[in-house]
Amino acid sequence: MKQYLKHPVFQLISETAEEMQKPVYVIGGFVRDLLLNQPSKDIDIVVLGSGIELAKKVAEKIGKHTKAKYFKNFGTAMLRYKDWQIEFVGARKESYRKDSRKPIVEDGTLEDDQKRRDFTINALAINLQKEKYGELIDPFNGIDDLKNKIIRTPLNPDITFSDDPLRMMRAIRFATRLNFFIDTDCFKAIKRNKERIKIVSKERITEELNGIILAPEPSRGFKILLETGLLEIIFPQMVDLQGTEFIDGKGHKDNFYHTLEVLDNVAGKSDNLWLRWAAILHDIAKPQTKIFVPDIGWTFHAHEFKGAKMVPEIFRKMKLPLNEKMRYVKKLVLLHLRPITLVENIVTDSAVRRLLFEAGDDIDDLMMLCKADITSKNQQKIKRYLKNFKLVREKLKDIEEKDKLRNWQPPVSGDVIMKTFNLKPCHKVGIIKNAIREAILDGEINNNYEDAYAFMIKEGEKLGLKMAEGSKDLR
Ligand code: ATP
Ligand code: MG
């Protein structure tokens, strides 16, 4: 650890603070990660004086290429030096009001500053003063909590969470990311204070939720969210997935835990946040589509269509982006059953072609999601599915090489159709265009201009259209 603090950047801060005769410390997440042997490049510096003044002096010493930002209103400064990002702040004491997570701030001691921190493992400080350089200052025994993998608040957790309810989400994020446990009193306090989360902006809640989703095993976080009651408030649609029902001795799987299994499976293969969101939402409409059919059992007919329709609204409510990321998630939810349907039936070329056409560049992600969706207690069943799944993959590869259908456009465009039959944009153009696409996807005609052109002429004739004079090959 001390080795790491020999880095010139710490020496520089230490010297500068000494010249100002102000005690200085490195604190918070950086110290935590350093002790966990995962040193980061984000440094938080606390000085018993002005953070802005210290930052200015450090910036001067580094030289003219330093980029520094000063936030006078907050009394903080941010400085970039090589790939380090250093924040400077004066030690502070905080007090809170009921209706806001923004504290009233005044100057304080180092201990005041450590008390305002969210968890004991985030309140650790290392002295950067020359005579005590490298000494750990740990008033809340955070070092033991680090060893024992415990998330605990430095003060009474009811006060810590009520003051700034975002800390409840942070507790769960750290527990999930670091594979830690939330201390029992702390956990109970989250349960008691869950309603307070409502004073936190949706954006901030979602940012923490995404942090949980990006953990190596995100299901851990969702289970805690469910047990504490926070999930019901921030994401009720997911809670609706929970539970099983029995009729005539027939039950269905608990879709909440199934979803978490799929999510962990995907997380094991990809860091793509949006693919992980697709896993979370793939069965989201199962509660609304659930019907018990005698002799057949439980069905969730068209849950993929209904689920895809729910995606924009969920994204809007959670302040997730409403751009191509949302459309990607929507598409994967809509198509998530398609590869498995291929597995269950005889795989025809045309079914594979259609899937390639509809999934486009997202075919690999779709296949990953679909494979992750194969969860069952029955090992035989899984084995059989995976074997067939492999066949579908091979078939996809073959047809893709042969037909190049990814992001494909039919070889005869609407423009050619209009010119050939002397049409303005109208319904008939759409009919012909559709018919050409369908014929190619069904394998009735080959995927080339000549065949598509000949087919277009026939379709036009069926609609009573005449070719425009002089129109021939319009390539
Ligand atoms: P990471 O950067 O991995 O999210 P971190 O602990 O560095 O983890 P930051 O949000 O960067 O988290 O915050 C830096 C430090 O500031 C924390 O370690 C903690 O001491 C303190 N802190 C941040 N947010 C809060 C909060 N809401 N309440 C109390 N202390 C906080
Ligand atoms: Mg940080």
Coordinates of C-alpha atoms and ligand atoms in Angstrom, one line a residue:
M1 CA 0.0 0.0 0.0
K2 CA 2.7 2.5 1.0
Q3 CA 4.5 1.6 -2.2
Y4 CA 1.5 2.9 -4.1
L5 CA 1.5 6.2 -2.1
K6 CA 5.1 6.8 -3.2
H7 CA 3.7 7.9 -6.6
P8 CA 4.9 11.5 -7.3
V9 CA 1.3 12.7 -7.5
F10 CA 0.8 12.0 -3.8
Q11 CA 4.1 13.4 -2.9
L12 CA 3.2 16.6 -4.7
I13 CA -0.1 17.0 -2.9
S14 CA 1.7 16.3 0.4
E15 CA 4.4 18.9 -0.2
T16 CA 1.9 21.5 -1.4
A17 CA -0.3 21.1 1.7
E18 CA 2.7 21.3 3.9
E19 CA 3.7 24.6 2.4
M20 CA 0.1 25.8 3.2
Q21 CA 0.5 24.3 6.7
K22 CA -2.8 22.4 6.2
P23 CA -3.2 18.7 7.1
V24 CA -4.1 16.6 4.1
Y25 CA -5.5 13.1 3.6
V26 CA -6.6 10.8 0.8
I27 CA -10.0 9.4 1.6
G28 CA -13.0 7.3 0.5
G29 CA -13.4 4.9 -2.4
F30 CA -9.7 5.3 -3.4
V31 CA -8.5 4.0 0.0
R32 CA -11.1 1.2 0.0
D33 CA -10.0 0.0 -3.4
L34 CA -6.3 0.3 -2.6
L35 CA -6.8 -1.9 0.5
L36 CA -8.7 -4.3 -1.7
N37 CA -5.8 -4.4 -4.0
Q38 CA -7.7 -2.8 -6.8
P39 CA -6.2 0.7 -7.0
S40 CA -8.2 3.1 -9.0
K41 CA -7.3 6.4 -10.7
D42 CA -10.0 8.4 -8.9
I43 CA -8.5 10.1 -5.9
D44 CA -10.4 12.0 -3.3
I45 CA -8.3 14.5 -1.3
V46 CA -9.6 16.1 1.9
V47 CA -7.7 19.1 3.4
L48 CA -8.3 20.9 6.6
G49 CA -8.6 24.2 4.7
S50 CA -9.6 25.2 1.3
G51 CA -9.8 22.4 -1.3
I52 CA -9.9 25.0 -4.1
E53 CA -6.7 26.7 -2.9
L54 CA -4.9 23.5 -2.6
A55 CA -6.0 22.4 -6.0
K56 CA -4.8 25.7 -7.5
K57 CA -1.4 25.4 -6.0
V58 CA -1.0 21.7 -7.1
A59 CA -2.1 22.7 -10.6
E60 CA 0.5 25.5 -10.7
K61 CA 3.2 23.0 -9.8
I62 CA 2.3 20.5 -12.3
G63 CA 2.4 23.1 -15.1
K64 CA 0.4 24.7 -17.7
H65 CA -1.1 21.6 -19.3
T66 CA -3.1 20.8 -16.2
K67 CA -6.8 20.9 -16.6
A68 CA -8.5 22.0 -13.4
K69 CA -12.1 22.8 -12.7
Y70 CA -13.3 24.8 -9.7
F71 CA -16.7 24.6 -8.2
K72 CA -16.9 27.7 -6.0
N73 CA -20.4 27.0 -4.8
F74 CA -19.5 23.5 -3.5
G75 CA -15.9 24.5 -2.4
T76 CA -14.5 21.6 -4.5
A77 CA -12.0 21.4 -7.3
M78 CA -11.3 18.7 -9.9
L79 CA -8.0 18.2 -11.6
R80 CA -6.8 15.9 -14.3
Y81 CA -3.2 14.8 -14.3
K82 CA -2.2 12.1 -16.7
D83 CA -4.8 9.4 -16.2
W84 CA -5.5 10.5 -12.7
Q85 CA -8.6 12.3 -11.7
I86 CA -8.2 14.1 -8.4
E87 CA -10.9 15.8 -6.4
F88 CA -10.1 18.3 -3.7
V89 CA -12.4 19.3 -0.9
G90 CA -12.1 20.9 2.5
A91 CA -13.2 18.7 5.4
R92 CA -16.8 19.4 6.1
K93 CA -19.6 18.7 8.5
E94 CA -23.1 18.1 7.2
S95 CA -26.6 18.4 8.5
Y96 CA -29.8 17.4 6.7
R97 CA -33.4 18.6 6.4
K98 CA -36.4 16.3 6.0
D99 CA -37.3 17.0 2.4
S100 CA -34.0 17.0 0.6
R101 CA -30.9 14.9 0.3
K102 CA -28.8 18.0 -0.1
P103 CA -27.1 18.8 3.2
I104 CA -26.3 22.1 4.9
V105 CA -22.5 22.2 4.9
E106 CA -20.0 23.9 7.2
D107 CA -16.3 23.5 7.8
G108 CA -15.3 20.6 10.0
T109 CA -12.6 18.3 11.3
L110 CA -11.4 15.2 9.6
E111 CA -13.6 13.1 11.9
D112 CA -16.6 15.2 11.0
D113 CA -15.8 14.5 7.4
Q114 CA -15.5 10.8 8.0
K115 CA -18.8 10.8 9.8
R116 CA -20.7 12.2 6.9
R117 CA -19.5 9.3 4.7
D118 CA -21.9 6.5 3.8
F119 CA -20.1 3.3 4.9
T120 CA -17.3 2.4 7.2
I121 CA -15.4 1.0 4.3
N122 CA -15.8 4.4 2.5
A123 CA -14.7 6.5 5.5
L124 CA -11.1 5.3 5.6
A125 CA -8.5 7.9 5.3
I126 CA -4.7 7.8 4.8
N127 CA -2.6 10.6 6.2
L128 CA -0.5 12.4 3.6
Q129 CA 1.3 14.7 6.1
K130 CA 5.0 14.2 6.0
E131 CA 5.6 13.0 9.6
K132 CA 2.6 10.6 9.5
Y133 CA 2.7 9.7 5.8
G134 CA 0.8 6.5 5.0
E135 CA -0.9 6.2 8.4
L136 CA -4.4 4.8 8.2
I137 CA -7.1 6.8 10.1
D138 CA -10.0 4.5 10.7
P139 CA -12.3 5.7 13.5
F140 CA -15.2 3.3 12.6
N141 CA -13.1 0.1 12.2
G142 CA -13.7 0.0 8.4
I143 CA -10.6 -2.2 8.0
D144 CA -12.3 -5.1 9.8
D145 CA -15.5 -4.6 7.7
L146 CA -13.3 -4.8 4.6
K147 CA -11.8 -8.0 5.8
N148 CA -15.2 -9.5 6.8
K149 CA -16.9 -8.1 3.7
I150 CA -19.4 -6.1 5.6
I151 CA -21.3 -3.0 4.5
R152 CA -22.1 -0.9 7.6
T153 CA -22.8 2.8 8.2
P154 CA -20.5 4.8 10.5
L155 CA -23.4 6.2 12.4
N156 CA -26.9 5.0 13.3
P157 CA -28.1 3.6 9.9
D158 CA -31.6 5.0 10.3
I159 CA -30.1 8.5 10.4
T160 CA -27.6 7.8 7.6
F161 CA -30.3 6.4 5.3
S162 CA -33.0 8.9 6.2
D163 CA -30.6 11.8 5.6
D164 CA -29.6 10.7 2.1
P165 CA -31.8 7.8 1.0
L166 CA -29.6 7.3 -2.1
R167 CA -27.2 5.5 0.3
M168 CA -29.6 2.6 0.4
M169 CA -29.1 2.0 -3.3
R170 CA -25.3 2.5 -2.8
A171 CA -25.3 0.0 0.0
I172 CA -26.8 -2.6 -2.4
R173 CA -24.5 -1.6 -5.3
F174 CA -21.4 -2.0 -3.2
A175 CA -22.7 -5.3 -1.7
T176 CA -23.3 -6.6 -5.2
R177 CA -20.1 -5.3 -6.9
L178 CA -17.7 -6.2 -4.1
N179 CA -19.6 -9.4 -3.1
F180 CA -20.1 -8.1 0.4
F181 CA -22.9 -8.5 2.9
I182 CA -25.1 -5.8 4.3
D183 CA -24.9 -5.8 8.1
T184 CA -28.2 -6.9 9.7
D185 CA -29.0 -3.6 11.5
C186 CA -28.2 -1.8 8.3
F187 CA -30.4 -4.1 6.3
K188 CA -33.3 -3.6 8.7
A189 CA -32.8 0.2 8.5
I190 CA -33.1 0.0 4.7
K191 CA -36.4 -1.8 5.2
R192 CA -37.7 0.9 7.6
N193 CA -36.5 3.8 5.5
K194 CA -37.4 2.4 2.0
E195 CA -40.1 5.0 1.4
R196 CA -37.5 7.8 1.8
I197 CA -36.1 6.7 -1.6
K198 CA -39.0 8.7 -3.1
I199 CA -37.2 12.0 -2.4
V200 CA -34.3 10.9 -4.7
S201 CA -34.4 11.7 -8.4
K202 CA -35.1 8.9 -10.8
E203 CA -31.9 9.5 -12.7
R204 CA -29.8 8.9 -9.6
I205 CA -31.7 5.8 -8.6
T206 CA -31.3 4.4 -12.1
E207 CA -27.6 5.2 -12.2
E208 CA -27.2 3.0 -9.0
L209 CA -29.4 0.3 -10.4
N210 CA -27.3 0.2 -13.6
G211 CA -24.3 -0.1 -11.3
I212 CA -25.9 -3.2 -9.7
I213 CA -26.8 -4.6 -13.1
L214 CA -23.2 -4.3 -14.3
A215 CA -21.9 -6.4 -11.3
P216 CA -20.5 -9.9 -12.1
E217 CA -23.5 -11.5 -10.4
P218 CA -26.4 -8.9 -10.6
S219 CA -29.0 -11.3 -9.1
R220 CA -27.5 -10.7 -5.7
G221 CA -28.4 -7.1 -5.8
F222 CA -32.0 -7.7 -7.1
K223 CA -32.6 -10.2 -4.3
I224 CA -31.6 -7.6 -1.8
L225 CA -33.7 -5.0 -3.6
L226 CA -36.7 -7.3 -3.4
E227 CA -36.2 -8.3 0.3
T228 CA -35.7 -4.7 1.5
G229 CA -38.9 -3.6 -0.4
L230 CA -37.0 -1.1 -2.5
L231 CA -37.7 -2.9 -5.7
E232 CA -41.5 -2.6 -5.2
I233 CA -41.0 1.2 -5.2
I234 CA -38.4 1.6 -7.9
F235 CA -39.4 -1.2 -10.3
P236 CA -42.8 -2.7 -9.5
Q237 CA -43.2 -4.5 -12.8
M238 CA -40.3 -6.7 -11.8
V239 CA -41.8 -7.6 -8.5
D240 CA -44.9 -8.7 -10.3
L241 CA -42.9 -11.5 -11.9
Q242 CA -42.5 -13.1 -8.5
G243 CA -44.4 -16.2 -7.3
T244 CA -45.9 -19.4 -8.6
E245 CA -49.5 -20.5 -8.9
F246 CA -50.9 -24.1 -8.9
I247 CA -54.1 -25.3 -10.5
D248 CA -54.9 -29.0 -10.7
G249 CA -51.4 -29.7 -9.3
K250 CA -49.8 -27.9 -12.2
G251 CA -47.5 -25.0 -11.4
H252 CA -45.2 -22.7 -13.4
K253 CA -41.8 -21.4 -12.7
D254 CA -41.2 -18.4 -10.5
N255 CA -40.5 -15.8 -13.2
F256 CA -38.6 -13.5 -10.9
Y257 CA -36.0 -16.0 -10.1
H258 CA -36.0 -17.4 -13.6
T259 CA -35.3 -13.8 -14.9
L260 CA -32.4 -13.5 -12.4
E261 CA -30.9 -16.7 -13.6
V262 CA -31.1 -15.5 -17.2
L263 CA -29.6 -12.2 -16.2
D264 CA -26.6 -13.9 -14.4
N265 CA -26.2 -16.2 -17.4
V266 CA -25.9 -13.2 -19.7
A267 CA -23.7 -11.3 -17.3
G268 CA -21.3 -14.3 -17.4
K269 CA -20.9 -13.7 -21.2
S270 CA -21.2 -10.0 -21.8
D271 CA -20.7 -6.7 -20.1
N272 CA -23.2 -5.0 -22.4
L273 CA -25.6 -3.1 -20.1
W274 CA -28.4 -3.2 -22.7
L275 CA -28.2 -6.9 -23.3
R276 CA -28.5 -7.3 -19.5
W277 CA -31.5 -5.0 -19.6
A278 CA -33.0 -7.2 -22.3
A279 CA -32.5 -10.2 -20.0
I280 CA -34.3 -8.3 -17.2
L281 CA -37.2 -7.4 -19.4
H282 CA -37.5 -10.5 -21.6
D283 CA -40.4 -12.0 -19.6
I284 CA -41.8 -8.8 -18.1
A285 CA -45.3 -9.3 -19.6
K286 CA -45.7 -12.8 -18.3
P287 CA -47.9 -11.8 -15.4
Q288 CA -50.3 -10.0 -17.7
T289 CA -50.5 -12.8 -20.3
K290 CA -50.7 -15.7 -17.9
I291 CA -53.7 -18.1 -18.5
F292 CA -54.3 -21.6 -17.3
V293 CA -55.6 -23.8 -20.1
P294 CA -57.0 -27.1 -19.0
D295 CA -55.1 -30.1 -20.4
I296 CA -52.3 -27.9 -21.5
G297 CA -51.2 -26.0 -18.3
W298 CA -50.0 -22.5 -17.9
T299 CA -49.5 -20.4 -21.0
F300 CA -48.1 -16.9 -21.5
H301 CA -49.3 -16.3 -25.0
A302 CA -47.7 -13.4 -26.8
H303 CA -45.8 -12.2 -23.8
E304 CA -42.9 -11.3 -26.1
F305 CA -45.2 -8.8 -28.0
K306 CA -46.7 -7.3 -25.0
G307 CA -43.3 -7.2 -23.3
A308 CA -41.7 -5.4 -26.2
K309 CA -44.6 -2.8 -26.0
M310 CA -43.9 -2.3 -22.3
V311 CA -40.2 -1.4 -22.9
P312 CA -40.6 2.3 -23.9
E313 CA -42.8 3.1 -20.9
I314 CA -40.5 1.4 -18.5
F315 CA -37.5 3.2 -20.0
R316 CA -39.4 6.5 -19.8
K317 CA -40.3 6.0 -16.2
M318 CA -36.8 5.0 -15.2
K319 CA -35.2 7.8 -17.2
L320 CA -33.3 5.3 -19.2
P321 CA -32.4 6.6 -22.7
L322 CA -35.2 6.6 -25.3
N323 CA -32.9 6.2 -28.2
E324 CA -31.4 3.3 -30.1
K325 CA -30.5 1.5 -26.8
M326 CA -34.2 1.3 -26.0
R327 CA -35.0 0.1 -29.5
Y328 CA -32.4 -2.6 -29.2
V329 CA -33.8 -3.8 -25.9
K330 CA -37.3 -3.7 -27.4
K331 CA -36.2 -5.8 -30.4
L332 CA -34.5 -8.4 -28.3
V333 CA -37.5 -8.7 -26.0
L334 CA -39.8 -9.1 -29.1
L335 CA -37.5 -11.7 -30.7
H336 CA -36.3 -13.6 -27.6
L337 CA -38.4 -16.7 -28.3
R338 CA -37.6 -17.0 -32.0
P339 CA -34.4 -19.0 -31.9
I340 CA -35.9 -21.4 -29.4
T341 CA -38.9 -21.9 -31.6
L342 CA -36.5 -22.9 -34.3
V343 CA -34.9 -25.4 -31.9
E344 CA -38.3 -26.9 -31.2
N345 CA -39.4 -27.3 -34.8
I346 CA -37.7 -28.6 -37.9
V347 CA -35.4 -25.8 -38.9
T348 CA -36.4 -24.6 -42.3
D349 CA -34.1 -22.3 -44.3
S350 CA -36.9 -19.7 -44.6
A351 CA -37.4 -19.5 -40.9
V352 CA -33.7 -18.9 -40.4
R353 CA -33.7 -16.3 -43.1
R354 CA -36.5 -14.4 -41.5
L355 CA -34.8 -14.4 -38.2
L356 CA -31.5 -13.1 -39.7
F357 CA -33.5 -10.4 -41.6
E358 CA -35.3 -9.3 -38.5
A359 CA -32.4 -9.4 -36.0
G360 CA -29.8 -7.8 -38.3
D361 CA -26.6 -7.0 -36.5
D362 CA -28.1 -8.0 -33.2
I363 CA -28.4 -11.7 -34.1
D364 CA -25.4 -12.7 -32.0
D365 CA -26.8 -10.9 -28.9
L366 CA -30.2 -12.4 -29.5
M367 CA -28.7 -15.9 -29.6
M368 CA -26.8 -15.2 -26.4
L369 CA -30.0 -14.1 -24.7
C370 CA -31.9 -17.0 -26.0
K371 CA -29.3 -19.5 -24.8
A372 CA -29.2 -17.8 -21.4
D373 CA -33.0 -18.3 -21.3
I374 CA -32.6 -22.1 -21.2
T375 CA -33.0 -22.7 -17.5
S376 CA -34.7 -25.8 -16.1
K377 CA -34.3 -28.1 -13.2
N378 CA -34.4 -30.9 -15.7
Q379 CA -30.8 -31.6 -16.9
Q380 CA -31.9 -33.9 -19.7
K381 CA -34.1 -31.1 -21.1
I382 CA -31.3 -28.6 -21.0
K383 CA -29.0 -31.0 -22.7
R384 CA -31.4 -31.6 -25.5
Y385 CA -32.1 -27.9 -26.0
L386 CA -28.5 -27.0 -26.1
K387 CA -27.8 -29.7 -28.7
N388 CA -30.5 -28.4 -30.9
F389 CA -29.5 -24.9 -30.2
K390 CA -26.1 -25.7 -31.7
L391 CA -27.8 -26.9 -34.9
V392 CA -29.6 -23.6 -35.2
R393 CA -26.4 -21.7 -34.8
E394 CA -24.8 -23.8 -37.6
K395 CA -27.7 -23.3 -39.8
L396 CA -27.7 -19.5 -39.1
K397 CA -24.0 -19.4 -40.1
D398 CA -24.6 -21.4 -43.3
I399 CA -27.5 -19.3 -44.5
E400 CA -25.7 -16.1 -43.6
E401 CA -22.7 -17.0 -45.6
K402 CA -24.9 -18.0 -48.5
D403 CA -27.5 -15.2 -48.5
K404 CA -25.8 -12.3 -46.7
L405 CA -29.0 -11.4 -45.1
R406 CA -27.7 -9.3 -42.2
N407 CA -29.0 -5.7 -42.6
W408 CA -30.3 -6.8 -45.9
Q409 CA -32.5 -4.7 -48.3
P410 CA -34.4 -6.4 -51.1
P411 CA -32.6 -6.0 -54.4
V412 CA -35.5 -4.2 -56.1
S413 CA -36.3 -0.9 -54.4
G414 CA -39.5 1.1 -54.1
D415 CA -38.0 3.6 -56.5
V416 CA -37.5 0.9 -59.2
I417 CA -41.1 -0.2 -58.7
M418 CA -42.5 3.3 -59.1
K419 CA -40.5 4.0 -62.2
T420 CA -41.3 0.7 -63.8
F421 CA -45.1 1.1 -63.4
N422 CA -45.1 4.9 -63.5
L423 CA -46.5 5.1 -60.0
K424 CA -46.4 7.8 -57.4
P425 CA -45.8 6.6 -53.8
C426 CA -48.9 4.6 -53.0
H427 CA -50.3 1.5 -51.4
K428 CA -49.6 -0.6 -54.5
V429 CA -45.8 0.1 -54.3
G430 CA -45.9 -1.3 -50.7
I431 CA -47.8 -4.4 -51.8
I432 CA -45.3 -5.3 -54.5
K433 CA -42.3 -4.5 -52.3
N434 CA -43.6 -6.7 -49.5
A435 CA -44.4 -9.5 -51.9
I436 CA -40.8 -9.4 -53.2
R437 CA -39.3 -9.5 -49.7
E438 CA -41.6 -12.3 -48.6
A439 CA -40.8 -14.4 -51.8
I440 CA -37.0 -14.1 -51.1
L441 CA -37.3 -14.8 -47.4
D442 CA -39.5 -17.9 -48.2
G443 CA -37.0 -19.1 -50.7
E444 CA -39.4 -18.9 -53.6
I445 CA -37.0 -16.7 -55.6
N446 CA -33.3 -16.1 -55.4
N447 CA -31.9 -13.1 -53.7
N448 CA -30.8 -11.2 -56.8
Y449 CA -31.9 -8.4 -59.0
E450 CA -32.9 -10.4 -62.1
D451 CA -35.2 -12.8 -60.2
A452 CA -36.7 -10.0 -58.1
Y453 CA -37.3 -7.8 -61.2
A454 CA -39.1 -10.7 -63.0
F455 CA -41.2 -11.3 -59.9
M456 CA -42.0 -7.6 -59.6
I457 CA -43.4 -7.6 -63.2
K458 CA -45.7 -10.6 -62.4
E459 CA -46.9 -9.0 -59.2
G460 CA -47.6 -5.7 -61.0
E461 CA -49.6 -7.6 -63.6
K462 CA -51.7 -9.2 -60.9
L463 CA -52.6 -5.7 -59.7
G464 CA -53.5 -4.7 -63.2
L465 CA -50.5 -2.4 -63.6
K466 CA -48.8 -1.6 -67.0
M467 CA -45.1 -1.1 -67.5
A468 CA -44.2 2.5 -68.2
E469 CA -43.0 3.2 -71.7
G470 CA -39.3 2.7 -72.3
S471 CA -38.9 1.2 -68.9
K472 CA -36.6 -1.8 -68.7
D473 CA -33.6 -2.4 -66.6
L474 CA -33.4 0.4 -64.1
R475 CA -30.3 -0.7 -62.3
Ligands
ATP1 P1 -17.1 4.2 -7.0 O1 -16.4 5.4 -7.5 O2 -16.6 2.9 -7.3 O3 -18.6 4.3 -7.2 P2 -16.7 5.5 -4.5 O4 -16.8 5.0 -3.1 O5 -15.4 6.2 -4.9 O6 -17.0 4.3 -5.4 P3 -18.0 7.9 -5.2 O7 -19.4 8.2 -5.5 O8 -16.9 8.2 -6.2 O9 -17.9 6.4 -4.7 O10 -17.8 8.8 -3.9 C1 -16.5 8.9 -3.2 C2 -16.6 8.9 -1.7 O11 -17.5 10.0 -1.3 C3 -17.2 7.6 -1.2 O12 -16.2 6.7 -1.0 C4 -17.8 8.1 0.1 O13 -16.9 8.2 1.1 C5 -18.3 9.5 -0.3 N1 -19.7 9.5 -0.7 C6 -20.2 9.5 -2.0 N2 -21.5 9.5 -2.1 C7 -21.9 9.6 -0.8 C8 -23.2 9.7 -0.2 N3 -24.3 9.7 -0.9 N4 -23.3 9.7 1.2 C9 -22.1 9.7 1.9 N5 -20.9 9.7 1.4 C10 -20.8 9.6 0.1
MG2 MG -15.1 7.2 -6.9

